[in-house]
JSON list of C-alpha atoms in Angstrom, two decimals:
[
{"chain": "V", "resi": 1, "resn": "MET", "atom": "CA", "xyz": [-0.09, -0.03, 0.04]},
{"chain": "V", "resi": 2, "resn": "ALA", "atom": "CA", "xyz": [1.43, 3.31, -0.94]},
{"chain": "V", "resi": 3, "resn": "ARG", "atom": "CA", "xyz": [2.07, 5.95, 1.84]},
{"chain": "V", "resi": 4, "resn": "PRO", "atom": "CA", "xyz": [-0.11, 9.01, 2.28]},
{"chain": "V", "resi": 5, "resn": "ALA", "atom": "CA", "xyz": [1.39, 12.11, 0.87]},
{"chain": "V", "resi": 6, "resn": "PRO", "atom": "CA", "xyz": [2.93, 14.23, 3.50]},
{"chain": "V", "resi": 7, "resn": "SER", "atom": "CA", "xyz": [0.53, 17.21, 4.59]},
{"chain": "V", "resi": 8, "resn": "LYS", "atom": "CA", "xyz": [1.32, 20.37, 2.76]},
{"chain": "V", "resi": 9, "resn": "LYS", "atom": "CA", "xyz": [-0.19, 22.29, 5.54]},
{"chain": "V", "resi": 10, "resn": "PRO", "atom": "CA", "xyz": [2.04, 24.07, 8.00]},
{"chain": "V", "resi": 11, "resn": "SER", "atom": "CA", "xyz": [2.50, 22.22, 11.58]},
{"chain": "V", "resi": 12, "resn": "LEU", "atom": "CA", "xyz": [4.63, 22.85, 14.68]},
{"chain": "V", "resi": 13, "resn": "ARG", "atom": "CA", "xyz": [6.79, 20.17, 13.84]},
{"chain": "V", "resi": 14, "resn": "VAL", "atom": "CA", "xyz": [9.85, 22.37, 13.44]},
{"chain": "V", "resi": 15, "resn": "GLU", "atom": "CA", "xyz": [8.91, 24.65, 16.42]},
{"chain": "V", "resi": 16, "resn": "ARG", "atom": "CA", "xyz": [8.81, 21.48, 18.61]},
{"chain": "V", "resi": 17, "resn": "ALA", "atom": "CA", "xyz": [12.03, 20.27, 17.29]},
{"chain": "V", "resi": 18, "resn": "LEU", "atom": "CA", "xyz": [13.62, 23.69, 18.20]},
{"chain": "V", "resi": 19, "resn": "GLN", "atom": "CA", "xyz": [11.98, 23.76, 21.72]},
{"chain": "V", "resi": 20, "resn": "ARG", "atom": "CA", "xyz": [13.19, 20.48, 22.62]},
{"chain": "V", "resi": 21, "resn": "SER", "atom": "CA", "xyz": [16.75, 21.62, 21.85]},
{"chain": "V", "resi": 22, "resn": "GLY", "atom": "CA", "xyz": [16.27, 24.37, 24.50]},
{"chain": "V", "resi": 23, "resn": "HIS", "atom": "CA", "xyz": [14.51, 27.13, 22.52]},
{"chain": "V", "resi": 24, "resn": "ARG", "atom": "CA", "xyz": [11.26, 27.37, 24.69]},
{"chain": "V", "resi": 25, "resn": "LEU", "atom": "CA", "xyz": [9.80, 30.81, 23.63]},
{"chain": "V", "resi": 26, "resn": "LEU", "atom": "CA", "xyz": [9.72, 30.66, 19.74]},
{"chain": "V", "resi": 27, "resn": "ALA", "atom": "CA", "xyz": [8.97, 33.61, 17.42]},
{"chain": "V", "resi": 28, "resn": "GLY", "atom": "CA", "xyz": [8.05, 33.09, 13.76]},
{"chain": "V", "resi": 29, "resn": "MET", "atom": "CA", "xyz": [8.44, 36.05, 11.56]},
{"chain": "V", "resi": 30, "resn": "ASP", "atom": "CA", "xyz": [7.63, 36.98, 8.06]},
{"chain": "V", "resi": 31, "resn": "GLU", "atom": "CA", "xyz": [7.49, 40.04, 5.81]},
{"chain": "V", "resi": 32, "resn": "VAL", "atom": "CA", "xyz": [4.94, 41.70, 3.41]},
{"chain": "V", "resi": 33, "resn": "GLY", "atom": "CA", "xyz": [5.27, 44.56, 1.16]},
{"chain": "V", "resi": 34, "resn": "ARG", "atom": "CA", "xyz": [9.11, 44.11, 0.27]},
{"chain": "V", "resi": 35, "resn": "GLY", "atom": "CA", "xyz": [8.35, 44.13, -3.56]},
{"chain": "V", "resi": 36, "resn": "ALA", "atom": "CA", "xyz": [5.50, 47.19, -3.38]},
{"chain": "V", "resi": 37, "resn": "LEU", "atom": "CA", "xyz": [6.09, 50.33, -5.26]},
{"chain": "V", "resi": 38, "resn": "ALA", "atom": "CA", "xyz": [4.43, 52.11, -2.76]},
{"chain": "V", "resi": 39, "resn": "GLY", "atom": "CA", "xyz": [3.38, 52.29, 1.10]},
{"chain": "V", "resi": 40, "resn": "PRO", "atom": "CA", "xyz": [5.54, 50.45, 4.19]},
{"chain": "V", "resi": 41, "resn": "VAL", "atom": "CA", "xyz": [7.24, 47.35, 4.24]},
{"chain": "V", "resi": 42, "resn": "SER", "atom": "CA", "xyz": [5.93, 45.37, 7.30]},
{"chain": "V", "resi": 43, "resn": "VAL", "atom": "CA", "xyz": [6.91, 42.41, 9.57]},
{"chain": "V", "resi": 44, "resn": "GLY", "atom": "CA", "xyz": [4.77, 40.33, 11.46]},
{"chain": "V", "resi": 45, "resn": "VAL", "atom": "CA", "xyz": [5.95, 38.35, 14.45]},
{"chain": "V", "resi": 46, "resn": "VAL", "atom": "CA", "xyz": [3.93, 35.52, 16.44]},
{"chain": "V", "resi": 47, "resn": "VAL", "atom": "CA", "xyz": [5.44, 33.91, 19.90]},
{"chain": "V", "resi": 48, "resn": "ILE", "atom": "CA", "xyz": [4.62, 30.41, 20.86]},
{"chain": "V", "resi": 49, "resn": "ASP", "atom": "CA", "xyz": [5.83, 28.42, 23.85]},
{"chain": "V", "resi": 50, "resn": "GLU", "atom": "CA", "xyz": [5.59, 24.27, 24.22]},
{"chain": "V", "resi": 51, "resn": "THR", "atom": "CA", "xyz": [2.04, 25.02, 25.93]},
{"chain": "V", "resi": 52, "resn": "VAL", "atom": "CA", "xyz": [0.30, 25.93, 22.82]},
{"chain": "V", "resi": 53, "resn": "ARG", "atom": "CA", "xyz": [-1.66, 23.54, 20.69]},
{"chain": "V", "resi": 54, "resn": "SER", "atom": "CA", "xyz": [-1.91, 23.44, 16.90]},
{"chain": "V", "resi": 55, "resn": "ALA", "atom": "CA", "xyz": [-2.79, 26.71, 14.95]},
{"chain": "V", "resi": 56, "resn": "PRO", "atom": "CA", "xyz": [-6.17, 27.66, 14.44]},
{"chain": "V", "resi": 57, "resn": "ILE", "atom": "CA", "xyz": [-7.48, 25.84, 11.42]},
{"chain": "V", "resi": 58, "resn": "GLY", "atom": "CA", "xyz": [-6.76, 27.64, 7.97]},
{"chain": "V", "resi": 59, "resn": "VAL", "atom": "CA", "xyz": [-3.56, 29.13, 9.07]},
{"chain": "V", "resi": 60, "resn": "LYS", "atom": "CA", "xyz": [-0.99, 29.10, 6.19]},
{"chain": "V", "resi": 61, "resn": "ASP", "atom": "CA", "xyz": [0.92, 31.42, 4.01]},
{"chain": "V", "resi": 62, "resn": "SER", "atom": "CA", "xyz": [-1.18, 34.38, 3.68]},
{"chain": "V", "resi": 63, "resn": "LYS", "atom": "CA", "xyz": [-0.57, 34.43, -0.29]},
{"chain": "V", "resi": 64, "resn": "LEU", "atom": "CA", "xyz": [-2.44, 31.22, -0.36]},
{"chain": "V", "resi": 65, "resn": "LEU", "atom": "CA", "xyz": [-5.43, 32.74, 1.40]},
{"chain": "V", "resi": 66, "resn": "THR", "atom": "CA", "xyz": [-8.47, 34.94, 0.26]},
{"chain": "V", "resi": 67, "resn": "GLU", "atom": "CA", "xyz": [-8.76, 38.16, 1.88]},
{"chain": "V", "resi": 68, "resn": "ARG", "atom": "CA", "xyz": [-11.81, 37.23, 3.85]},
{"chain": "V", "resi": 69, "resn": "ALA", "atom": "CA", "xyz": [-9.99, 34.12, 4.83]},
{"chain": "V", "resi": 70, "resn": "ARG", "atom": "CA", "xyz": [-6.83, 35.96, 6.30]},
{"chain": "V", "resi": 71, "resn": "THR", "atom": "CA", "xyz": [-9.25, 38.53, 8.18]},
{"chain": "V", "resi": 72, "resn": "VAL", "atom": "CA", "xyz": [-11.14, 36.02, 9.62]},
{"chain": "V", "resi": 73, "resn": "LEU", "atom": "CA", "xyz": [-7.96, 34.34, 11.22]},
{"chain": "V", "resi": 74, "resn": "VAL", "atom": "CA", "xyz": [-6.48, 37.58, 12.75]},
{"chain": "V", "resi": 75, "resn": "PRO", "atom": "CA", "xyz": [-8.50, 37.39, 15.97]},
{"chain": "V", "resi": 76, "resn": "ARG", "atom": "CA", "xyz": [-8.04, 33.64, 16.26]},
{"chain": "V", "resi": 77, "resn": "ILE", "atom": "CA", "xyz": [-4.12, 33.88, 15.93]},
{"chain": "V", "resi": 78, "resn": "GLU", "atom": "CA", "xyz": [-4.13, 36.37, 18.44]},
{"chain": "V", "resi": 79, "resn": "ARG", "atom": "CA", "xyz": [-5.85, 34.51, 20.87]},
{"chain": "V", "resi": 80, "resn": "TRP", "atom": "CA", "xyz": [-3.84, 31.33, 19.88]},
{"chain": "V", "resi": 81, "resn": "ALA", "atom": "CA", "xyz": [-0.13, 33.18, 20.27]},
{"chain": "V", "resi": 82, "resn": "VAL", "atom": "CA", "xyz": [1.54, 34.03, 23.63]},
{"chain": "V", "resi": 83, "resn": "ALA", "atom": "CA", "xyz": [2.36, 37.19, 21.81]},
{"chain": "V", "resi": 84, "resn": "HIS", "atom": "CA", "xyz": [2.21, 38.85, 18.56]},
{"chain": "V", "resi": 85, "resn": "ALA", "atom": "CA", "xyz": [3.04, 42.32, 16.79]},
{"chain": "V", "resi": 86, "resn": "VAL", "atom": "CA", "xyz": [3.18, 43.77, 13.38]},
{"chain": "V", "resi": 87, "resn": "GLY", "atom": "CA", "xyz": [6.28, 46.34, 12.47]},
{"chain": "V", "resi": 88, "resn": "HIS", "atom": "CA", "xyz": [6.24, 48.68, 9.84]},
{"chain": "V", "resi": 89, "resn": "ALA", "atom": "CA", "xyz": [9.05, 50.97, 8.05]},
{"chain": "V", "resi": 90, "resn": "GLY", "atom": "CA", "xyz": [7.87, 53.62, 5.75]},
{"chain": "V", "resi": 91, "resn": "PRO", "atom": "CA", "xyz": [8.62, 54.65, 2.12]},
{"chain": "V", "resi": 92, "resn": "HIS", "atom": "CA", "xyz": [10.50, 57.50, 3.20]},
{"chain": "V", "resi": 93, "resn": "GLU", "atom": "CA", "xyz": [12.53, 55.19, 5.70]},
{"chain": "V", "resi": 94, "resn": "ILE", "atom": "CA", "xyz": [13.18, 52.72, 2.48]},
{"chain": "V", "resi": 95, "resn": "ASP", "atom": "CA", "xyz": [14.33, 55.58, 0.46]},
{"chain": "V", "resi": 96, "resn": "GLU", "atom": "CA", "xyz": [16.86, 56.79, 3.18]},
{"chain": "V", "resi": 97, "resn": "ILE", "atom": "CA", "xyz": [18.61, 53.35, 4.39]},
{"chain": "V", "resi": 98, "resn": "GLY", "atom": "CA", "xyz": [17.35, 50.79, 1.46]},
{"chain": "V", "resi": 99, "resn": "ILE", "atom": "CA", "xyz": [15.00, 48.07, 1.67]},
{"chain": "V", "resi": 100, "resn": "MET", "atom": "CA", "xyz": [16.99, 45.54, 3.34]},
{"chain": "V", "resi": 101, "resn": "ALA", "atom": "CA", "xyz": [17.86, 47.96, 6.52]},
{"chain": "V", "resi": 102, "resn": "ALA", "atom": "CA", "xyz": [14.12, 49.01, 6.32]},
{"chain": "V", "resi": 103, "resn": "LEU", "atom": "CA", "xyz": [13.06, 45.42, 6.83]},
{"chain": "V", "resi": 104, "resn": "ARG", "atom": "CA", "xyz": [15.27, 44.98, 9.76]},
{"chain": "V", "resi": 105, "resn": "LEU", "atom": "CA", "xyz": [13.81, 48.22, 11.34]},
{"chain": "V", "resi": 106, "resn": "ALA", "atom": "CA", "xyz": [10.45, 46.82, 10.74]},
{"chain": "V", "resi": 107, "resn": "GLY", "atom": "CA", "xyz": [11.50, 43.58, 12.28]},
{"chain": "V", "resi": 108, "resn": "LEU", "atom": "CA", "xyz": [13.02, 45.53, 15.43]},
{"chain": "V", "resi": 109, "resn": "ARG", "atom": "CA", "xyz": [9.76, 47.54, 15.79]},
{"chain": "V", "resi": 110, "resn": "ALA", "atom": "CA", "xyz": [7.72, 44.33, 15.81]},
{"chain": "V", "resi": 111, "resn": "LEU", "atom": "CA", "xyz": [9.82, 42.64, 18.20]},
{"chain": "V", "resi": 112, "resn": "GLY", "atom": "CA", "xyz": [9.56, 45.65, 20.70]},
{"chain": "V", "resi": 113, "resn": "GLY", "atom": "CA", "xyz": [5.80, 45.42, 20.57]},
{"chain": "V", "resi": 114, "resn": "LEU", "atom": "CA", "xyz": [5.78, 41.96, 21.90]},
{"chain": "V", "resi": 115, "resn": "GLY", "atom": "CA", "xyz": [6.36, 42.17, 25.63]},
{"chain": "V", "resi": 116, "resn": "VAL", "atom": "CA", "xyz": [8.36, 39.43, 25.73]},
{"chain": "V", "resi": 117, "resn": "VAL", "atom": "CA", "xyz": [11.92, 38.48, 24.51]},
{"chain": "V", "resi": 118, "resn": "PRO", "atom": "CA", "xyz": [11.91, 35.28, 22.17]},
{"chain": "V", "resi": 119, "resn": "ASP", "atom": "CA", "xyz": [14.77, 32.55, 22.61]},
{"chain": "V", "resi": 120, "resn": "LEU", "atom": "CA", "xyz": [14.88, 32.25, 19.03]},
{"chain": "V", "resi": 121, "resn": "VAL", "atom": "CA", "xyz": [13.37, 33.80, 15.85]},
{"chain": "V", "resi": 122, "resn": "ILE", "atom": "CA", "xyz": [12.50, 31.45, 12.80]},
{"chain": "V", "resi": 123, "resn": "LEU", "atom": "CA", "xyz": [12.87, 33.73, 9.70]},
{"chain": "V", "resi": 124, "resn": "ASP", "atom": "CA", "xyz": [11.42, 33.09, 6.13]},
{"chain": "V", "resi": 125, "resn": "GLY", "atom": "CA", "xyz": [13.98, 32.78, 3.73]},
{"chain": "V", "resi": 126, "resn": "ASN", "atom": "CA", "xyz": [17.83, 32.27, 3.27]},
{"chain": "V", "resi": 127, "resn": "HIS", "atom": "CA", "xyz": [19.07, 35.57, 4.55]},
{"chain": "V", "resi": 128, "resn": "ASP", "atom": "CA", "xyz": [19.02, 36.94, 7.97]},
{"chain": "V", "resi": 129, "resn": "TRP", "atom": "CA", "xyz": [17.99, 40.41, 7.41]},
{"chain": "V", "resi": 130, "resn": "LEU", "atom": "CA", "xyz": [17.08, 40.90, 11.20]},
{"chain": "V", "resi": 131, "resn": "THR", "atom": "CA", "xyz": [20.29, 40.51, 12.75]},
{"chain": "V", "resi": 132, "resn": "ALA", "atom": "CA", "xyz": [22.27, 44.20, 12.70]},
{"chain": "V", "resi": 133, "resn": "PRO", "atom": "CA", "xyz": [25.11, 44.47, 10.12]},
{"chain": "V", "resi": 134, "resn": "ILE", "atom": "CA", "xyz": [28.40, 45.05, 10.98]},
{"chain": "V", "resi": 135, "resn": "GLU", "atom": "CA", "xyz": [28.70, 48.69, 9.95]},
{"chain": "V", "resi": 136, "resn": "VAL", "atom": "CA", "xyz": [28.00, 51.01, 12.65]},
{"chain": "V", "resi": 137, "resn": "GLY", "atom": "CA", "xyz": [25.66, 53.87, 12.95]},
{"chain": "V", "resi": 138, "resn": "LEU", "atom": "CA", "xyz": [22.98, 52.68, 10.48]},
{"chain": "V", "resi": 139, "resn": "PHE", "atom": "CA", "xyz": [20.51, 52.82, 13.25]},
{"chain": "V", "resi": 140, "resn": "ALA", "atom": "CA", "xyz": [21.65, 55.86, 14.85]},
{"chain": "V", "resi": 141, "resn": "PHE", "atom": "CA", "xyz": [18.18, 57.43, 14.63]},
{"chain": "V", "resi": 142, "resn": "ALA", "atom": "CA", "xyz": [16.42, 54.33, 15.90]},
{"chain": "V", "resi": 143, "resn": "ASP", "atom": "CA", "xyz": [15.48, 54.10, 19.69]},
{"chain": "V", "resi": 144, "resn": "ALA", "atom": "CA", "xyz": [18.82, 53.42, 21.72]},
{"chain": "V", "resi": 145, "resn": "SER", "atom": "CA", "xyz": [16.61, 51.62, 24.22]},
{"chain": "V", "resi": 146, "resn": "GLY", "atom": "CA", "xyz": [14.70, 49.14, 21.90]},
{"chain": "V", "resi": 147, "resn": "PRO", "atom": "CA", "xyz": [15.15, 45.48, 21.89]},
{"chain": "V", "resi": 148, "resn": "THR", "atom": "CA", "xyz": [18.18, 43.51, 21.70]},
{"chain": "V", "resi": 149, "resn": "THR", "atom": "CA", "xyz": [17.98, 41.14, 18.51]},
{"chain": "V", "resi": 150, "resn": "PRO", "atom": "CA", "xyz": [17.53, 37.51, 19.60]},
{"chain": "V", "resi": 151, "resn": "PRO", "atom": "CA", "xyz": [19.21, 34.45, 17.76]},
{"chain": "V", "resi": 152, "resn": "VAL", "atom": "CA", "xyz": [17.96, 33.85, 14.23]},
{"chain": "V", "resi": 153, "resn": "THR", "atom": "CA", "xyz": [17.45, 30.81, 12.15]},
{"chain": "V", "resi": 154, "resn": "THR", "atom": "CA", "xyz": [16.40, 31.04, 8.71]},
{"chain": "V", "resi": 155, "resn": "MET", "atom": "CA", "xyz": [14.40, 28.54, 6.63]},
{"chain": "V", "resi": 156, "resn": "ILE", "atom": "CA", "xyz": [13.67, 28.68, 3.11]},
{"chain": "V", "resi": 157, "resn": "LYS", "atom": "CA", "xyz": [9.70, 28.36, 2.51]},
{"chain": "V", "resi": 158, "resn": "ALA", "atom": "CA", "xyz": [9.40, 28.42, 6.48]},
{"chain": "V", "resi": 159, "resn": "ASP", "atom": "CA", "xyz": [5.89, 30.16, 5.91]},
{"chain": "V", "resi": 160, "resn": "LEU", "atom": "CA", "xyz": [4.72, 26.84, 4.05]},
{"chain": "V", "resi": 161, "resn": "LYS", "atom": "CA", "xyz": [6.26, 24.72, 6.56]},
{"chain": "V", "resi": 162, "resn": "CYS", "atom": "CA", "xyz": [5.89, 26.47, 10.09]},
{"chain": "V", "resi": 163, "resn": "SER", "atom": "CA", "xyz": [2.58, 27.46, 11.73]},
{"chain": "V", "resi": 164, "resn": "SER", "atom": "CA", "xyz": [4.31, 30.41, 13.67]},
{"chain": "V", "resi": 165, "resn": "VAL", "atom": "CA", "xyz": [5.96, 31.58, 10.48]},
{"chain": "V", "resi": 166, "resn": "ALA", "atom": "CA", "xyz": [2.37, 31.21, 8.46]},
{"chain": "V", "resi": 167, "resn": "ALA", "atom": "CA", "xyz": [0.43, 32.91, 11.30]},
{"chain": "V", "resi": 168, "resn": "ALA", "atom": "CA", "xyz": [2.89, 35.91, 11.19]},
{"chain": "V", "resi": 169, "resn": "SER", "atom": "CA", "xyz": [2.73, 36.32, 7.54]},
{"chain": "V", "resi": 170, "resn": "VAL", "atom": "CA", "xyz": [-1.25, 36.57, 8.29]},
{"chain": "V", "resi": 171, "resn": "LEU", "atom": "CA", "xyz": [-1.09, 39.27, 10.52]},
{"chain": "V", "resi": 172, "resn": "ALA", "atom": "CA", "xyz": [1.38, 41.43, 8.59]},
{"chain": "V", "resi": 173, "resn": "LYS", "atom": "CA", "xyz": [-0.53, 40.95, 5.34]},
{"chain": "V", "resi": 174, "resn": "VAL", "atom": "CA", "xyz": [-3.75, 41.88, 7.00]},
{"chain": "V", "resi": 175, "resn": "GLU", "atom": "CA", "xyz": [-2.45, 45.07, 8.82]},
{"chain": "V", "resi": 176, "resn": "ARG", "atom": "CA", "xyz": [-0.48, 46.18, 5.99]},
{"chain": "V", "resi": 177, "resn": "ASP", "atom": "CA", "xyz": [-3.68, 45.68, 3.33]},
{"chain": "V", "resi": 178, "resn": "GLN", "atom": "CA", "xyz": [-5.81, 47.69, 5.55]},
{"chain": "V", "resi": 179, "resn": "MET", "atom": "CA", "xyz": [-3.29, 50.47, 5.95]},
{"chain": "V", "resi": 180, "resn": "MET", "atom": "CA", "xyz": [-3.15, 50.64, 1.95]},
{"chain": "V", "resi": 181, "resn": "VAL", "atom": "CA", "xyz": [-6.98, 50.89, 1.55]},
{"chain": "V", "resi": 182, "resn": "ALA", "atom": "CA", "xyz": [-6.89, 53.71, 4.26]},
{"chain": "V", "resi": 183, "resn": "LEU", "atom": "CA", "xyz": [-4.29, 55.45, 2.58]},
{"chain": "V", "resi": 184, "resn": "SER", "atom": "CA", "xyz": [-5.92, 54.92, -0.93]},
{"chain": "V", "resi": 185, "resn": "SER", "atom": "CA", "xyz": [-8.72, 57.32, 0.04]},
{"chain": "V", "resi": 186, "resn": "ASP", "atom": "CA", "xyz": [-6.19, 60.42, -0.13]},
{"chain": "V", "resi": 187, "resn": "HIS", "atom": "CA", "xyz": [-4.49, 59.06, -3.27]},
{"chain": "V", "resi": 188, "resn": "PRO", "atom": "CA", "xyz": [-7.46, 57.12, -5.23]},
{"chain": "V", "resi": 189, "resn": "ALA", "atom": "CA", "xyz": [-5.89, 57.60, -8.62]},
{"chain": "V", "resi": 190, "resn": "TYR", "atom": "CA", "xyz": [-3.40, 54.88, -8.04]},
{"chain": "V", "resi": 191, "resn": "GLY", "atom": "CA", "xyz": [-5.92, 52.08, -7.10]},
{"chain": "V", "resi": 192, "resn": "TRP", "atom": "CA", "xyz": [-4.48, 50.96, -3.73]},
{"chain": "V", "resi": 193, "resn": "SER", "atom": "CA", "xyz": [-7.53, 49.59, -2.15]},
{"chain": "V", "resi": 194, "resn": "LEU", "atom": "CA", "xyz": [-7.21, 46.83, -4.94]},
{"chain": "V", "resi": 195, "resn": "ASN", "atom": "CA", "xyz": [-3.57, 46.59, -5.60]},
{"chain": "V", "resi": 196, "resn": "LYS", "atom": "CA", "xyz": [-2.16, 47.49, -2.15]},
{"chain": "V", "resi": 197, "resn": "GLY", "atom": "CA", "xyz": [0.79, 49.39, -3.90]},
{"chain": "V", "resi": 198, "resn": "TYR", "atom": "CA", "xyz": [2.18, 46.82, -5.90]},
{"chain": "V", "resi": 199, "resn": "SER", "atom": "CA", "xyz": [2.59, 46.92, -9.67]},
{"chain": "V", "resi": 200, "resn": "ALA", "atom": "CA", "xyz": [-0.77, 46.32, -11.10]},
{"chain": "V", "resi": 201, "resn": "PRO", "atom": "CA", "xyz": [-1.58, 47.93, -14.61]},
{"chain": "V", "resi": 202, "resn": "GLU", "atom": "CA", "xyz": [-4.05, 50.43, -12.99]},
{"chain": "V", "resi": 203, "resn": "HIS", "atom": "CA", "xyz": [-0.99, 51.53, -10.44]},
{"chain": "V", "resi": 204, "resn": "MET", "atom": "CA", "xyz": [1.65, 51.92, -13.32]},
{"chain": "V", "resi": 205, "resn": "ASP", "atom": "CA", "xyz": [-0.79, 53.53, -15.58]},
{"chain": "V", "resi": 206, "resn": "ALA", "atom": "CA", "xyz": [-1.29, 56.16, -12.69]},
{"chain": "V", "resi": 207, "resn": "LEU", "atom": "CA", "xyz": [2.29, 56.61, -12.18]},
{"chain": "V", "resi": 208, "resn": "ALA", "atom": "CA", "xyz": [2.94, 57.43, -15.77]},
{"chain": "V", "resi": 209, "resn": "ARG", "atom": "CA", "xyz": [-0.08, 60.06, -15.86]},
{"chain": "V", "resi": 210, "resn": "HIS", "atom": "CA", "xyz": [0.36, 61.37, -12.47]},
{"chain": "V", "resi": 211, "resn": "GLY", "atom": "CA", "xyz": [3.95, 60.69, -11.13]},
{"chain": "V", "resi": 212, "resn": "PRO", "atom": "CA", "xyz": [4.90, 59.53, -7.87]},
{"chain": "V", "resi": 213, "resn": "CYS", "atom": "CA", "xyz": [3.33, 60.61, -4.42]},
{"chain": "V", "resi": 214, "resn": "GLU", "atom": "CA", "xyz": [4.84, 61.14, -1.16]},
{"chain": "V", "resi": 215, "resn": "LEU", "atom": "CA", "xyz": [4.19, 57.79, -0.53]},
{"chain": "V", "resi": 216, "resn": "HIS", "atom": "CA", "xyz": [6.09, 55.90, -3.17]},
{"chain": "V", "resi": 217, "resn": "ARG", "atom": "CA", "xyz": [9.43, 54.55, -3.01]},
{"chain": "V", "resi": 218, "resn": "ARG", "atom": "CA", "xyz": [10.97, 57.29, -4.63]},
{"chain": "V", "resi": 219, "resn": "SER", "atom": "CA", "xyz": [14.55, 55.87, -4.69]},
{"chain": "V", "resi": 220, "resn": "TRP", "atom": "CA", "xyz": [13.23, 52.82, -6.69]},
{"chain": "V", "resi": 221, "resn": "ARG", "atom": "CA", "xyz": [13.17, 52.80, -10.43]},
{"chain": "V", "resi": 222, "resn": "LEU", "atom": "CA", "xyz": [9.35, 53.08, -10.61]},
{"chain": "V", "resi": 223, "resn": "PRO", "atom": "CA", "xyz": [7.68, 51.69, -13.59]},
{"chain": "V", "resi": 224, "resn": "GLY", "atom": "CA", "xyz": [6.22, 54.34, -16.06]},
{"chain": "V", "resi": 225, "resn": "VAL", "atom": "CA", "xyz": [8.17, 57.21, -14.34]},
{"chain": "V", "resi": 226, "resn": "TYR", "atom": "CA", "xyz": [10.61, 58.76, -16.72]},
{"chain": "V", "resi": 227, "resn": "SER", "atom": "CA", "xyz": [13.24, 61.26, -15.82]},
{"chain": "V", "resi": 228, "resn": "THR", "atom": "CA", "xyz": [16.32, 62.71, -17.54]},
{"chain": "V", "resi": 229, "resn": "GLU", "atom": "CA", "xyz": [18.34, 62.26, -14.43]},
{"chain": "V", "resi": 230, "resn": "PRO", "atom": "CA", "xyz": [19.74, 59.11, -12.81]},
{"chain": "V", "resi": 231, "resn": "VAL", "atom": "CA", "xyz": [17.80, 57.67, -9.63]},
{"chain": "V", "resi": 232, "resn": "GLU", "atom": "CA", "xyz": [19.92, 57.06, -6.68]},
{"chain": "V", "resi": 233, "resn": "VAL", "atom": "CA", "xyz": [19.33, 53.86, -4.89]},
{"chain": "V", "resi": 234, "resn": "LEU", "atom": "CA", "xyz": [20.57, 53.39, -1.51]},
{"chain": "V", "resi": 235, "resn": "ASN", "atom": "CA", "xyz": [20.78, 49.88, -0.06]},
{"chain": "V", "resi": 236, "resn": "GLU", "atom": "CA", "xyz": [22.85, 48.68, 3.03]},
{"chain": "V", "resi": 237, "resn": "GLY", "atom": "CA", "xyz": [25.55, 51.39, 2.49]},
{"chain": "V", "resi": 238, "resn": "THR", "atom": "CA", "xyz": [25.95, 51.12, -1.13]},
{"chain": "V", "resi": 239, "resn": "GLU", "atom": "CA", "xyz": [25.20, 53.28, -4.01]},
{"chain": "V", "resi": 240, "resn": "THR", "atom": "CA", "xyz": [23.84, 52.09, -7.42]},
{"chain": "V", "resi": 241, "resn": "PHE", "atom": "CA", "xyz": [22.41, 54.36, -10.26]},
{"chain": "V", "resi": 242, "resn": "ALA", "atom": "CA", "xyz": [20.07, 53.32, -12.86]},
{"chain": "V", "resi": 243, "resn": "PRO", "atom": "CA", "xyz": [18.55, 55.21, -15.67]},
{"chain": "V", "resi": 244, "resn": "GLU", "atom": "CA", "xyz": [14.92, 55.86, -16.26]},
{"chain": "V", "resi": 245, "resn": "PRO", "atom": "CA", "xyz": [12.49, 54.68, -17.73]},
{"chain": "V", "resi": 246, "resn": "ALA", "atom": "CA", "xyz": [12.64, 50.73, -16.11]},
{"chain": "V", "resi": 247, "resn": "THR", "atom": "CA", "xyz": [10.04, 48.33, -16.53]},
{"chain": "V", "resi": 248, "resn": "ALA", "atom": "CA", "xyz": [8.27, 46.18, -13.70]},
{"chain": "V", "resi": 249, "resn": "ASP", "atom": "CA", "xyz": [10.53, 43.20, -13.92]},
{"chain": "V", "resi": 250, "resn": "GLN", "atom": "CA", "xyz": [13.42, 45.50, -13.33]},
{"chain": "V", "resi": 251, "resn": "THR", "atom": "CA", "xyz": [11.97, 46.35, -9.91]},
{"chain": "V", "resi": 252, "resn": "GLY", "atom": "CA", "xyz": [11.65, 42.80, -8.62]},
{"chain": "V", "resi": 253, "resn": "THR", "atom": "CA", "xyz": [7.87, 43.60, -7.77]},
{"chain": "V", "resi": 254, "resn": "ALA", "atom": "CA", "xyz": [6.95, 39.98, -6.60]},
{"chain": "V", "resi": 255, "resn": "ILE", "atom": "CA", "xyz": [3.65, 40.33, -4.66]},
{"chain": "V", "resi": 256, "resn": "ARG", "atom": "CA", "xyz": [4.16, 39.52, -0.79]}
]
């Protein structure tokens, strides 16, 4: 008899193994908005300990859920988790320090909103963007009394494997989407209530007709925005320059 196919739903299998190795208080963390053209980048974090049971039914990577399903899950996740928070870094901060440093800033703000200090953070992906870089002074503007970054372990497709990371992605996605819908009322031309700031056709058409507003990531090569001057892109202490115009593919705008 053939063995049943393994479940494609996230579980606490990874978290339980890490807890058995001594990391009792675990934080799952995930980001959304990294590839958007406008609005913040947002980081969700969900903390669990060994006493929590399986995640609420339906919890999985936010990209695999409908908007309604994500919204319904939020209060269930908040009741399930030991602690939870979402942190944001705005477009002006992304322009100032680059997207990777902005991710870190949003992650630190999320950790600062927990009220507890995790023993370990499970981070989706293969790059630890949460731990501070060697360069000194990058976050001189941040609150010096902010949280110390806990140890981090990265895992590719953690949002598909780990319930805590999937739950964090849901919280971040719902909160950021609600922010973009609210911001859309002040900037209706860009259609953010539908596209949430990503490179949808109506958004790029509005950029070509109206240009960017103060909530766009102006250091990015925004599709449809033409300029005779090179655009400066600051990222983690490096500077690169690229001429306009640019296509959507060049911006790396995968929806997250």
